[in-house]
C-alpha positions in Angstrom: 16.0 131.1 206.8 15.9 133.3 210.3 13.4 135.8 211.7 14.1 139.6 210.9 16.4 140.5 213.9 19.4 142.0 215.1 21.8 138.7 216.3 24.5 139.8 218.8 26.9 136.9 218.0 29.3 135.8 220.4 32.8 135.1 218.8 36.3 132.9 220.2 38.7 135.1 222.6 41.7 133.2 221.1 41.5 129.4 220.3 39.0 129.8 217.4 37.9 126.0 218.3 35.5 127.8 221.1 33.3 129.2 217.6 30.0 127.7 218.4 28.0 125.6 215.3 25.2 128.4 216.2 27.3 131.2 215.5 28.5 129.4 212.3 25.2 129.0 211.4 23.6 132.4 212.5 26.5 133.9 210.1 25.9 132.5 207.3 22.5 133.2 207.5 22.3 136.8 208.0 22.1 139.2 205.3 25.1 141.5 207.0 27.2 141.5 209.5 28.4 144.5 211.6 31.6 144.2 212.8 33.3 146.0 215.1 37.1 145.8 212.3 35.8 144.6 209.3 39.5 143.2 208.7 40.1 141.9 212.0 36.7 139.9 210.6 36.9 139.2 207.5 40.1 136.0 208.6 37.0 135.0 210.8 35.3 134.6 208.2 37.3 133.4 206.1 38.3 129.8 208.4 34.7 129.2 208.8 33.6 129.7 205.2 31.1 132.7 205.6 30.7 134.8 202.6 28.3 136.9 204.5 28.5 141.1 203.8 30.6 142.8 206.6 29.6 146.8 207.1 32.0 148.3 210.0 30.3 149.4 213.1 33.0 151.2 215.8 32.6 153.5 218.4 32.4 156.5 216.1 30.1 155.5 213.5 27.7 153.4 216.0 24.7 156.1 216.2 25.4 156.5 212.2 25.0 152.4 211.5 21.9 152.7 213.0 19.7 153.4 210.4 21.9 151.6 207.9 20.9 148.1 209.9 17.4 149.1 210.4 16.8 149.9 207.5 17.7 146.0 206.6 15.1 145.0 209.2 12.4 147.1 207.9 13.1 145.4 204.7 12.8 142.0 206.2 16.4 140.8 206.3 18.4 140.1 209.2 21.3 141.1 210.8 23.7 140.1 213.4 26.6 142.0 215.6 30.1 140.7 216.2 33.2 142.1 218.0 37.0 141.7 217.0 36.8 139.0 220.0 33.9 137.9 222.8 30.5 138.7 223.2 30.1 142.7 222.4 28.6 145.6 224.1 31.1 143.8 226.9 33.9 146.2 226.9 33.5 147.2 223.3 31.0 149.0 220.9 27.1 147.5 220.8 25.3 149.4 223.5 24.0 152.1 221.3 22.7 150.1 217.9 20.9 147.6 220.5 19.4 149.8 222.0 18.7 151.8 219.2 17.4 148.5 217.2 15.7 148.2 220.3 13.9 151.7 219.7 12.1 150.5 216.7 10.5 147.5 217.8 13.2 145.3 216.5 14.1 141.9 217.5 17.4 141.0 219.3 18.6 137.9 219.7 22.1 136.5 221.6 23.6 133.9 220.7 26.0 133.2 223.4 29.9 132.5 224.0 32.7 133.8 224.9 33.0 136.3 227.5 37.0 136.8 228.8 36.4 137.5 232.5 34.0 134.8 232.9 36.4 133.0 231.9 39.0 134.2 233.9 36.6 134.2 237.3 35.8 130.2 236.8 39.7 129.1 237.2 41.1 131.6 238.8 40.0 130.3 242.5 38.5 134.2 243.9 34.8 134.2 245.0 32.6 133.8 242.6 29.4 133.8 244.3 29.0 137.5 244.1 31.5 139.5 241.4 31.6 143.7 240.1 33.1 144.0 236.3 34.8 147.1 236.2 36.1 146.9 232.7 39.0 149.3 231.7 39.9 152.0 234.5 40.8 155.5 233.2 44.0 155.9 231.3 45.5 158.5 233.4 47.1 157.0 237.5 45.3 159.9 238.7 41.6 158.4 237.6 42.8 155.4 238.3 43.2 155.9 241.8 40.3 158.0 242.1 38.2 155.2 240.9 39.9 152.3 242.8 38.9 154.2 245.8 36.2 154.4 245.6 35.7 150.4 245.5 38.3 149.8 248.4 35.6 149.0 251.0 33.9 146.9 248.0 33.2 143.2 249.6 32.5 141.6 246.0 35.2 140.6 244.0 36.2 143.4 241.8 36.8 142.4 237.7 38.5 144.3 234.9 40.4 144.5 231.9 43.8 145.7 231.0 46.3 146.5 228.3 49.7 145.4 228.4 51.5 148.7 228.0 49.5 150.0 231.2 49.3 146.3 233.4 51.9 146.9 234.9 51.2 150.2 236.4 47.4 150.2 236.9 48.7 146.9 239.8 51.1 149.4 241.2 47.8 151.7 241.8 45.9 149.0 243.2 49.3 148.5 245.6 48.6 152.6 247.1 45.1 151.9 247.3 43.8 147.9 248.2 47.4 147.2 250.0 49.6 144.7 248.9 48.3 142.3 250.7 45.5 142.6 248.5 44.6 138.6 247.1 44.6 139.5 242.8 44.2 136.7 240.0 46.1 137.7 236.7 44.3 136.1 233.3 46.6 136.8 230.1 46.4 135.4 226.5 43.0 133.1 227.4 42.7 130.1 225.5 45.8 131.3 223.7 49.0 129.5 223.3 50.4 131.4 226.2 47.8 131.9 228.6 48.6 131.8 231.6 46.4 132.4 235.3 48.7 133.8 238.1 46.9 134.6 242.2 48.9 136.1 244.4 49.4 138.7 246.8 49.5 142.5 245.3 52.9 142.4 245.8 53.8 139.3 245.1 52.1 139.2 241.7 54.0 143.0 241.3 57.3 141.4 241.4 56.8 138.1 240.2 55.8 140.1 236.6 58.6 143.1 237.0 61.0 139.9 236.9 59.1 138.4 233.7 58.7 140.7 231.5 56.8 138.3 229.3 54.5 138.4 231.7 53.4 141.8 230.6 52.2 140.9 227.3 49.2 139.9 226.1 45.3 141.0 226.5 44.5 140.9 230.7 42.1 140.0 233.3 42.7 141.1 236.8 40.6 139.9 239.7 41.0 141.9 243.0 39.5 140.0 246.1 37.0 141.9 247.6 37.5 143.3 251.0 36.6 141.2 253.9 34.0 142.2 255.6 34.6 141.6 259.1 32.4 144.3 260.6 29.2 142.8 260.3 30.6 139.5 262.7 31.0 142.8 265.3 27.2 144.2 265.3 26.0 143.3 268.5 22.3 141.8 269.1 20.6 144.9 270.4 22.1 146.6 266.6 21.3 143.8 264.8 17.4 143.8 266.2 17.0 147.7 265.5 18.0 146.6 261.4 15.7 143.8 261.2 12.7 146.0 262.8 13.4 148.3 260.1 13.5 145.8 257.4 10.1 144.6 258.2 8.5 148.2 257.5 11.8 149.4 255.1 14.2 149.1 252.1 17.4 147.5 252.6 19.2 151.6 251.7 16.9 152.7 253.8 16.4 151.1 257.1 20.3 150.5 257.5 20.7 154.9 257.1 18.1 154.9 260.1 19.6 152.4 262.0 23.3 153.9 261.3 21.8 156.9 263.0 19.6 154.9 266.3 23.1 152.9 267.0 26.2 155.3 264.9 27.9 152.2 264.0 28.5 152.7 259.7 25.7 152.8 257.5 27.8 150.5 255.2 28.3 147.6 257.8 24.7 148.0 258.4 23.1 148.0 254.6 25.7 144.6 254.1 24.4 143.2 257.4 20.8 144.4 255.8 21.8 142.5 252.8 22.8 139.4 254.5 19.9 139.2 256.4 
């Protein structure tokens, strides 16, 4: 018997064999499953012989559903939250529900499993020690470019989700902002029959995708190599000495800001050096 709680349950992103035994057990035992799309999830439930009642919780009705879910928890029942695929809340609905349930004092229990961008990152061969997940870029080119320009100097691996009808346009906007020499990884249809993980420079990736329209189909994870951090190696001993003195008394951001004023060097370079000290 499960304790009254909201169980955030990850489901497969393609291959049904990735469904964990714990996820199946939880979905069988809860009194209610809050699903992003009940019709889509009904097929998954049928496959695993799960007969628990489903209720829809999507981006348009999340706030209204909190009352229903909290009422279930107050009555001593347990509730599961699932999305169409992968882990709920990760570029999917659920944040509002989780926040609302926690505010009412109820426990939220993660039942971990698939996350598309983690799967892509593990296999693409781009740096994994530091990365930043940006989710979906804006629909319009102007919005995409504006967001990408804010990331052009980011040294961490950048990770995005993208849909088939925007993938080529998004890659061309990245080419415009980051330059064609930047290395990117394209992970398409992960865990499914036509899974593809392709890594090359942006110019070459765009040519590859334009030459084969099949590579423009499916759901995408796009990984972009961070900006090479050349600036830190150019800091002289005096600048590093100033930075170290300030770091002894101040947080990294403030130390970098003051060091930039003293040395005339860029704050971004000094801040990165501070993080690496």
